Coordinates of C-alpha atoms in Angstrom, one line a residue:
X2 CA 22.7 -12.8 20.4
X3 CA 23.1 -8.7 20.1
X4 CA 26.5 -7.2 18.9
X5 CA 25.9 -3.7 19.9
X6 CA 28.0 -0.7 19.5
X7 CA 30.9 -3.2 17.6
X8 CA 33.9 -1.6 16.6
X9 CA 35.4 -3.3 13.6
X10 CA 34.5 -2.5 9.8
X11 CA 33.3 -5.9 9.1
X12 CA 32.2 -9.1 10.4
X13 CA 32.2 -12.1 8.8
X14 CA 33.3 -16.1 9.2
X15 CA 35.4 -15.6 12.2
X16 CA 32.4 -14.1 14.2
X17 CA 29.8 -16.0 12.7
X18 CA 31.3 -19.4 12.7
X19 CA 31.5 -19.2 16.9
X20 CA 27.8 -18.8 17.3
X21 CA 26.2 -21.6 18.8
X22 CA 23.8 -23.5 17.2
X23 CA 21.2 -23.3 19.4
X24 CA 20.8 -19.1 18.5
X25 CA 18.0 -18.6 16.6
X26 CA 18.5 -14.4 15.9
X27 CA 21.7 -12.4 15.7
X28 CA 21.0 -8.4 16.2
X29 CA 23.8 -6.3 15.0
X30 CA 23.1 -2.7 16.5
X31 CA 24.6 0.8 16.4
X32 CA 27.7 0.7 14.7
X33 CA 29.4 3.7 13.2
X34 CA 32.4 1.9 11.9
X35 CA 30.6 -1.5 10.1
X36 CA 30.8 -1.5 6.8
X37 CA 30.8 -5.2 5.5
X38 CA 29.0 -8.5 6.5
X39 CA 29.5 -11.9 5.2
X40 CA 27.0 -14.2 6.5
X41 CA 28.8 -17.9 6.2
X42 CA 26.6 -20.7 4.8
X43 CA 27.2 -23.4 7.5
X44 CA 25.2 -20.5 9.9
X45 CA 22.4 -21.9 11.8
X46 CA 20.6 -18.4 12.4
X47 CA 16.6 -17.7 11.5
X48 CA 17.3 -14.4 11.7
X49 CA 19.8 -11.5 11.1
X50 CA 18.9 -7.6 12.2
X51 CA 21.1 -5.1 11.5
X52 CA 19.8 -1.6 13.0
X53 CA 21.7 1.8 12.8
X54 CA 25.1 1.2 11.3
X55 CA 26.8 2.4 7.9
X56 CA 26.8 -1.0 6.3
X57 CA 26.9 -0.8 2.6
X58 CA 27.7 -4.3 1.4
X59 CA 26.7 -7.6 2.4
X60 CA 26.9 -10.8 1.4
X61 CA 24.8 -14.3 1.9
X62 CA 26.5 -17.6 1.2
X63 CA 23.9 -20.3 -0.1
X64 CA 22.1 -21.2 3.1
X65 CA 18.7 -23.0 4.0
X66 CA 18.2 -22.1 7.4
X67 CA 17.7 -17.9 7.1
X68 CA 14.3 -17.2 7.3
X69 CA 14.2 -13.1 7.5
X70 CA 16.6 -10.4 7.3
X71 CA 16.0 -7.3 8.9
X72 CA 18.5 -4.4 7.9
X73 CA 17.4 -0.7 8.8
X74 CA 19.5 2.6 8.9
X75 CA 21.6 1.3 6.6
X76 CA 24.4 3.0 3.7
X77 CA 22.9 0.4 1.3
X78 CA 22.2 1.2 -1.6
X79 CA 20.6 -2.1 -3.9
X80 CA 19.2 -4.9 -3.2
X81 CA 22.1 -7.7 -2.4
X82 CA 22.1 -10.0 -5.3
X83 CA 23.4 -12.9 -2.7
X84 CA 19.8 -12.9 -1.2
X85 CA 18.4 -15.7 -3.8
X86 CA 21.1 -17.6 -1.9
X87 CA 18.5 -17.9 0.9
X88 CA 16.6 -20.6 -0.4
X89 CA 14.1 -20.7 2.6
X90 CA 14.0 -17.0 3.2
X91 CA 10.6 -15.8 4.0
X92 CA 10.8 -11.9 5.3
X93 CA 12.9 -8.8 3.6
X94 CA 12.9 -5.7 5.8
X95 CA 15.3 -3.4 4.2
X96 CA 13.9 0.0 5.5
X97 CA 15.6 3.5 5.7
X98 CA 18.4 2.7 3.3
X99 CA 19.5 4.4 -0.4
X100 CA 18.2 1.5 -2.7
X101 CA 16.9 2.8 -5.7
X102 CA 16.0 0.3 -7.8
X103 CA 13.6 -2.6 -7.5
X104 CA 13.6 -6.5 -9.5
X105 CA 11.1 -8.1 -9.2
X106 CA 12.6 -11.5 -10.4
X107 CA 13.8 -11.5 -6.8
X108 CA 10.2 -12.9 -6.4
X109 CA 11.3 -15.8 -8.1
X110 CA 15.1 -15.9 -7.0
X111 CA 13.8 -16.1 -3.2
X112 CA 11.0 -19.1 -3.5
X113 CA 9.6 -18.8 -0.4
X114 CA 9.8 -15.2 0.3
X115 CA 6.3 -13.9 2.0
X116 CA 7.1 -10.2 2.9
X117 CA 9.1 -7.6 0.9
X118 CA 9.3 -4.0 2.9
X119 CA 11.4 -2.0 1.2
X120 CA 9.8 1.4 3.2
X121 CA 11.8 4.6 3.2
X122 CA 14.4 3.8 0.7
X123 CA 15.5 5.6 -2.7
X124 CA 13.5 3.5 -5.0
X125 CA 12.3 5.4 -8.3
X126 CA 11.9 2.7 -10.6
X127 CA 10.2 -0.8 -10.5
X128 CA 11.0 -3.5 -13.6
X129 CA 9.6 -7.1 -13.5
X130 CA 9.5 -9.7 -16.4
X131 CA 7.6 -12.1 -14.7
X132 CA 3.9 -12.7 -16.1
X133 CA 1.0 -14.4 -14.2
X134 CA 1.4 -17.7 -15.5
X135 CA 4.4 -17.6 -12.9
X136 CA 1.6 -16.4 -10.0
X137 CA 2.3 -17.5 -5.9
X138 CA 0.5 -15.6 -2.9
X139 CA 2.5 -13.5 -1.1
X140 CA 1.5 -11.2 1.6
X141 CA 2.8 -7.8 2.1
X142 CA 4.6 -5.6 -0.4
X143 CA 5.6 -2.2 1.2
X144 CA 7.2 0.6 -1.4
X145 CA 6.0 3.6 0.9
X146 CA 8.3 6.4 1.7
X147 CA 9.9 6.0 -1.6
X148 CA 10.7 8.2 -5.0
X149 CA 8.3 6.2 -7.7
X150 CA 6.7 8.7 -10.3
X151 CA 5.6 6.5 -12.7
X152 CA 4.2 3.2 -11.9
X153 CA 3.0 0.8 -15.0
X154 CA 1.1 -2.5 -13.6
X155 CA 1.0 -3.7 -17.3
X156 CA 4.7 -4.7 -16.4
X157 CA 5.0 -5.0 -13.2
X158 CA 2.7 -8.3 -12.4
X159 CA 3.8 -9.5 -9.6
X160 CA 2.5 -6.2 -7.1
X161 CA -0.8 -8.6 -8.1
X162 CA 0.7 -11.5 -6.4
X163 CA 0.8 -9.3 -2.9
X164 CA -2.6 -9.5 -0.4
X165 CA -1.6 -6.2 1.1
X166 CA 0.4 -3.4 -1.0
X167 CA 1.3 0.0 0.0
X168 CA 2.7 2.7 -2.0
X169 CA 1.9 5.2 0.1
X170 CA 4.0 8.6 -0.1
X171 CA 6.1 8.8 -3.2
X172 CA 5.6 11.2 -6.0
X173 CA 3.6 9.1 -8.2
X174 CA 1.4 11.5 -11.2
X175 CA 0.2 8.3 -13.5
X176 CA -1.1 4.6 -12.4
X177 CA -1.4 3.0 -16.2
X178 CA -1.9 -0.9 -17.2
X179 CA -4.0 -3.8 -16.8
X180 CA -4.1 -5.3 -14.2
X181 CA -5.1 -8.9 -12.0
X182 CA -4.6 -9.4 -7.9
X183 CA -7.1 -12.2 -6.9
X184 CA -5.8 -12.2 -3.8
X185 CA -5.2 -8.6 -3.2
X186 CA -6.9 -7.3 -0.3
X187 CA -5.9 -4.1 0.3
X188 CA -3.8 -0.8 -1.7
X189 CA -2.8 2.5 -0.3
X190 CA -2.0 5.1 -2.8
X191 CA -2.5 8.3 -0.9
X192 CA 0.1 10.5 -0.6
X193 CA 1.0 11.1 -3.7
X194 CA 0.3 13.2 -6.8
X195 CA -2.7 11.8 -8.7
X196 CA -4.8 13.9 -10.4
X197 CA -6.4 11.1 -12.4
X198 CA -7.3 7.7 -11.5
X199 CA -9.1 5.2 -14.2
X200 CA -9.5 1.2 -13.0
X201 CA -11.4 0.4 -16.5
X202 CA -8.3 -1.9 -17.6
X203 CA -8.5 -3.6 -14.0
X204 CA -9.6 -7.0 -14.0
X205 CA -12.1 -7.6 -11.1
X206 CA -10.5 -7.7 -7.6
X207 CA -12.9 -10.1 -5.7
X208 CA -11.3 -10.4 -2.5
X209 CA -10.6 -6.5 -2.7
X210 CA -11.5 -4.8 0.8
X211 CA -9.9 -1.7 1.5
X212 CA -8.5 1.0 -1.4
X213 CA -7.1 4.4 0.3
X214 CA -6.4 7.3 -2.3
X215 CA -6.1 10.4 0.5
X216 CA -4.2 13.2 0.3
X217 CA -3.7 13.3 -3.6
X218 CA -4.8 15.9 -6.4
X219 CA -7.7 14.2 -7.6
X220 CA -11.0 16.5 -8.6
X221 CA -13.0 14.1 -9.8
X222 CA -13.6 9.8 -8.6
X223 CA -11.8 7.4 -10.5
X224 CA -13.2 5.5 -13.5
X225 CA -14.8 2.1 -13.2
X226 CA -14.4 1.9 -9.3
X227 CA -17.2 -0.2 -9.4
X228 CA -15.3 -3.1 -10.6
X229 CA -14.6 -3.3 -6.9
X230 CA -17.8 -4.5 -5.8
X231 CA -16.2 -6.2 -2.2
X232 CA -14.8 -3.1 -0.8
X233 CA -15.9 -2.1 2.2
X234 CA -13.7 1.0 3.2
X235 CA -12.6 3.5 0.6
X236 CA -11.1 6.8 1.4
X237 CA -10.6 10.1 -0.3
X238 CA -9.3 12.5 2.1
X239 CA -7.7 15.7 1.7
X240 CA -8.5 15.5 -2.3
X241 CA -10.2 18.3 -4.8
X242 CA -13.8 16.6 -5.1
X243 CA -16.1 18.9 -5.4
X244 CA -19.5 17.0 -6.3
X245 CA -20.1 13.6 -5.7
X246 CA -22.8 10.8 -7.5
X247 CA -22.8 7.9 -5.5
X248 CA -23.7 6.3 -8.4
X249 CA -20.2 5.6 -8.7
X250 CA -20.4 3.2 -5.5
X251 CA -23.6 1.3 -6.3
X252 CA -22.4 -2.0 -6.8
X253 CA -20.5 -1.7 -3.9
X254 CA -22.9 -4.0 -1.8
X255 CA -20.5 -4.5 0.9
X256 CA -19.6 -0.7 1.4
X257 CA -19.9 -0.1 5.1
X258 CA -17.4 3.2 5.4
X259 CA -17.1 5.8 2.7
X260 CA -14.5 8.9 4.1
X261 CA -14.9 12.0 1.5
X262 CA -13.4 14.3 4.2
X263 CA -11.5 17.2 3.4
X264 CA -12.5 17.9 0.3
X265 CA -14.0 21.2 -1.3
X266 CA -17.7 19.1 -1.9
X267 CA -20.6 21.4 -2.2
X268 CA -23.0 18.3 -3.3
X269 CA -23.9 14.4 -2.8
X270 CA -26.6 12.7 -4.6
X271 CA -27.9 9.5 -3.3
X272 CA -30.3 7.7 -6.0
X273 CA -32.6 5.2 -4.6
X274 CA -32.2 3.0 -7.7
X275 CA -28.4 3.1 -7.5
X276 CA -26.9 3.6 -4.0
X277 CA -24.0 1.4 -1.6
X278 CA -26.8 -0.6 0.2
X279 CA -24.5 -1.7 3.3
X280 CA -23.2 2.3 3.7
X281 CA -23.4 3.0 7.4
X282 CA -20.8 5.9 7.7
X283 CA -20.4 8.4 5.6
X284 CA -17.5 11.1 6.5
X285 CA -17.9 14.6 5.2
X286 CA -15.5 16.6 8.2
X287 CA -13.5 19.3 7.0
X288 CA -14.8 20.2 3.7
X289 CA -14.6 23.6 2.3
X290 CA -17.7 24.9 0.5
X291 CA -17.6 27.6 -2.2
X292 CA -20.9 29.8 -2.0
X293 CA -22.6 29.8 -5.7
X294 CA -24.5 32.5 -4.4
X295 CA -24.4 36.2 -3.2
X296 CA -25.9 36.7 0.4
X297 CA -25.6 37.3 4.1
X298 CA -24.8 33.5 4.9
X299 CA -21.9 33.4 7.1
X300 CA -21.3 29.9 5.7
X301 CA -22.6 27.5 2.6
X302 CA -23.8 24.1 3.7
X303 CA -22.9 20.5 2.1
X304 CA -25.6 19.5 0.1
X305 CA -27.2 16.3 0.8
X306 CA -30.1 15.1 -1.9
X307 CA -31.9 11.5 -1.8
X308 CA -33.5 11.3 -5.2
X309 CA -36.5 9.3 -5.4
X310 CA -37.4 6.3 -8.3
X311 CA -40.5 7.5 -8.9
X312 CA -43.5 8.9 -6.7
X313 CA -44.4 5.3 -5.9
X314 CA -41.2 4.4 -4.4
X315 CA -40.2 3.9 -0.8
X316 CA -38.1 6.7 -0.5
X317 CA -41.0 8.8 -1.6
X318 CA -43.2 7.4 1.1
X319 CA -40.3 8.2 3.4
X320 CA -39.1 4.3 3.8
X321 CA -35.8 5.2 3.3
X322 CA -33.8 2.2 5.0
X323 CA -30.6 3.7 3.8
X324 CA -31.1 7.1 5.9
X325 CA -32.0 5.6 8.6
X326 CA -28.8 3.4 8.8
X327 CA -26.3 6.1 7.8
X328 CA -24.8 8.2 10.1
X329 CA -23.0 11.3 8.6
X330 CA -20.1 13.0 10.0
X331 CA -19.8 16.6 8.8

């Protein structure tokens, strides 16, 4: 059912209670007037949308039938406390809104609750005092397009809980705490303003497959990224690197895609005791190389070095498996 271009400041019981039982969604669109909702408890919806109106309060009565809520383009500005009245709500969507704060216990207050996008809002600070003896899998965590500076994992637990998190395009400078997500598969930081990046208080991710740190400040890799050893992509666009060790990415057995494009890198070592065995595309477009040297060069190339174990080794008796499987993308 779709209420589109509605007229009145608020809807509540007299609307809702004359849907028929067999509707499944309710789509509330383009209103310039709406200001309230109260969603009755005897409703027998799955699913409320609300798209483009100037709603900034609503209310849930305790219900067991909502399953997702879908509010975006919105005057809200929190979270609606009524939402743990949902007790079999699976999906938050509350997207291009003025929240600004984020609690975590909602985790708990919403039992069932799967998916928590909160993209494009106001939020600058996280709290949480929930600890992993409380742990549940939950899928998808999305804080992009937000104002978070400061983000401390010691405290905030349950972004652990989450298989997919992105907190893409904010403003945060420091990433601090321990930190556990055994079923965390994937983390987008980039777009933001780290300069520094250390995972040494990180407890092993096993299931970890895909970390994304472009477009950030940082000059040199992060610290103990080898804890990580089931990634297979990891990208550093549009950073300050200027020399690379892969080193750093030896463990990484499963490491099929490394993308150090847009960078200012002058050098990579490869070391045939210590190298990503699996790496098959290395990305290197779009970097900017400093000269070291005066003369009539009209340009500096990347430096590429595979270092030999010894003069016995099968790099040095050119068997080098691992250039022969790469393909480099300058």
């Amino acid at each position: 059912m779709h209420f589109r271009n509605f007229k009145g400041t608020s809807i509540g019981h007299s609307i809702f209670n004359h849907i028929e039982d067999t509707i499944a969604n309710v789509q509330i669109r383009n209103s310039t007037v709406l200001r309230k909702i109260i969603v009755p408890g005897n409703v027998t919806i799955k699913q409320l949308t609300v798209v483009q109106t100037r709603l900034a309060w609503i209310h849930f009565q305790p219900n067991d039938v909502i399953e997702g809520i879908w509010i975006t383009s919105s005057h809200l500005q929190q979270i609606p406390p009524s939402l743990k009245n949902l007790k079999n709500l699976e999906v938050i969507r509350l997207q291009y809104s003025y929240i600004q704060h984020l609690d975590l216990e909602l985790l708990i207050d919403c039992r069932s609750l799967d998916t928590l996008d909160l993209m494009h809002n106001k939020i600058h600070t996280i709290t949480s005092t929930l600890s992993d003896g409380q742990r549940r899998r939950l899928f998808l965590l999305d804080l992009s397009n937000n104002q978070l500076q400061t983000v401390n994992l010691e405290v905030l637990a349950p972004i652990g809980w989450f298989v997919y998190v992105d907190l893409s395009h904010n403003k945060i400078n420091l990433l601090v705490g321990r930190f556990a997500g055994d079923d965390m598969r994937s983390i987008k930081l980039s777009n933001n303003r780290l300069k520094v990046l250390d995972f040494c208080q990180w407890e092993p991710v096993p299931r970890f497959t895909f970390i994304y740190f472009g477009s950030n400040e940082l000059s040199h890799l992060p610290n103990c990224l080898d804890r990580f050893a089931s990634l297979t992509y990891v990208g550093f666009q549009s950073n300050k690197l200027k020399s690379v060790s892969m080193d750093v990415f030896g463990a990484m057995d499963n490491l099929t895609t490394l993308d150090l494009s847009s960078n200012e890198i002058s050098r990579i070592a490869f070391h045939e005791d210590r190298h990503p065995k699996r790496l098959s595309r290395l990305i290197l477009s779009k970097n900017k190389v400093e000269c070291s040297h005066d003369n009539d060069m009209p340009f500096c190339p990347l430096e590429i070095e595979f270092k030999s174990r010894d003069k016995n080794s099968d790099w040095e008796r050119n068997n080098n498996s691992l250039r022969e499987q790469l393909t480099i993308v300058t």
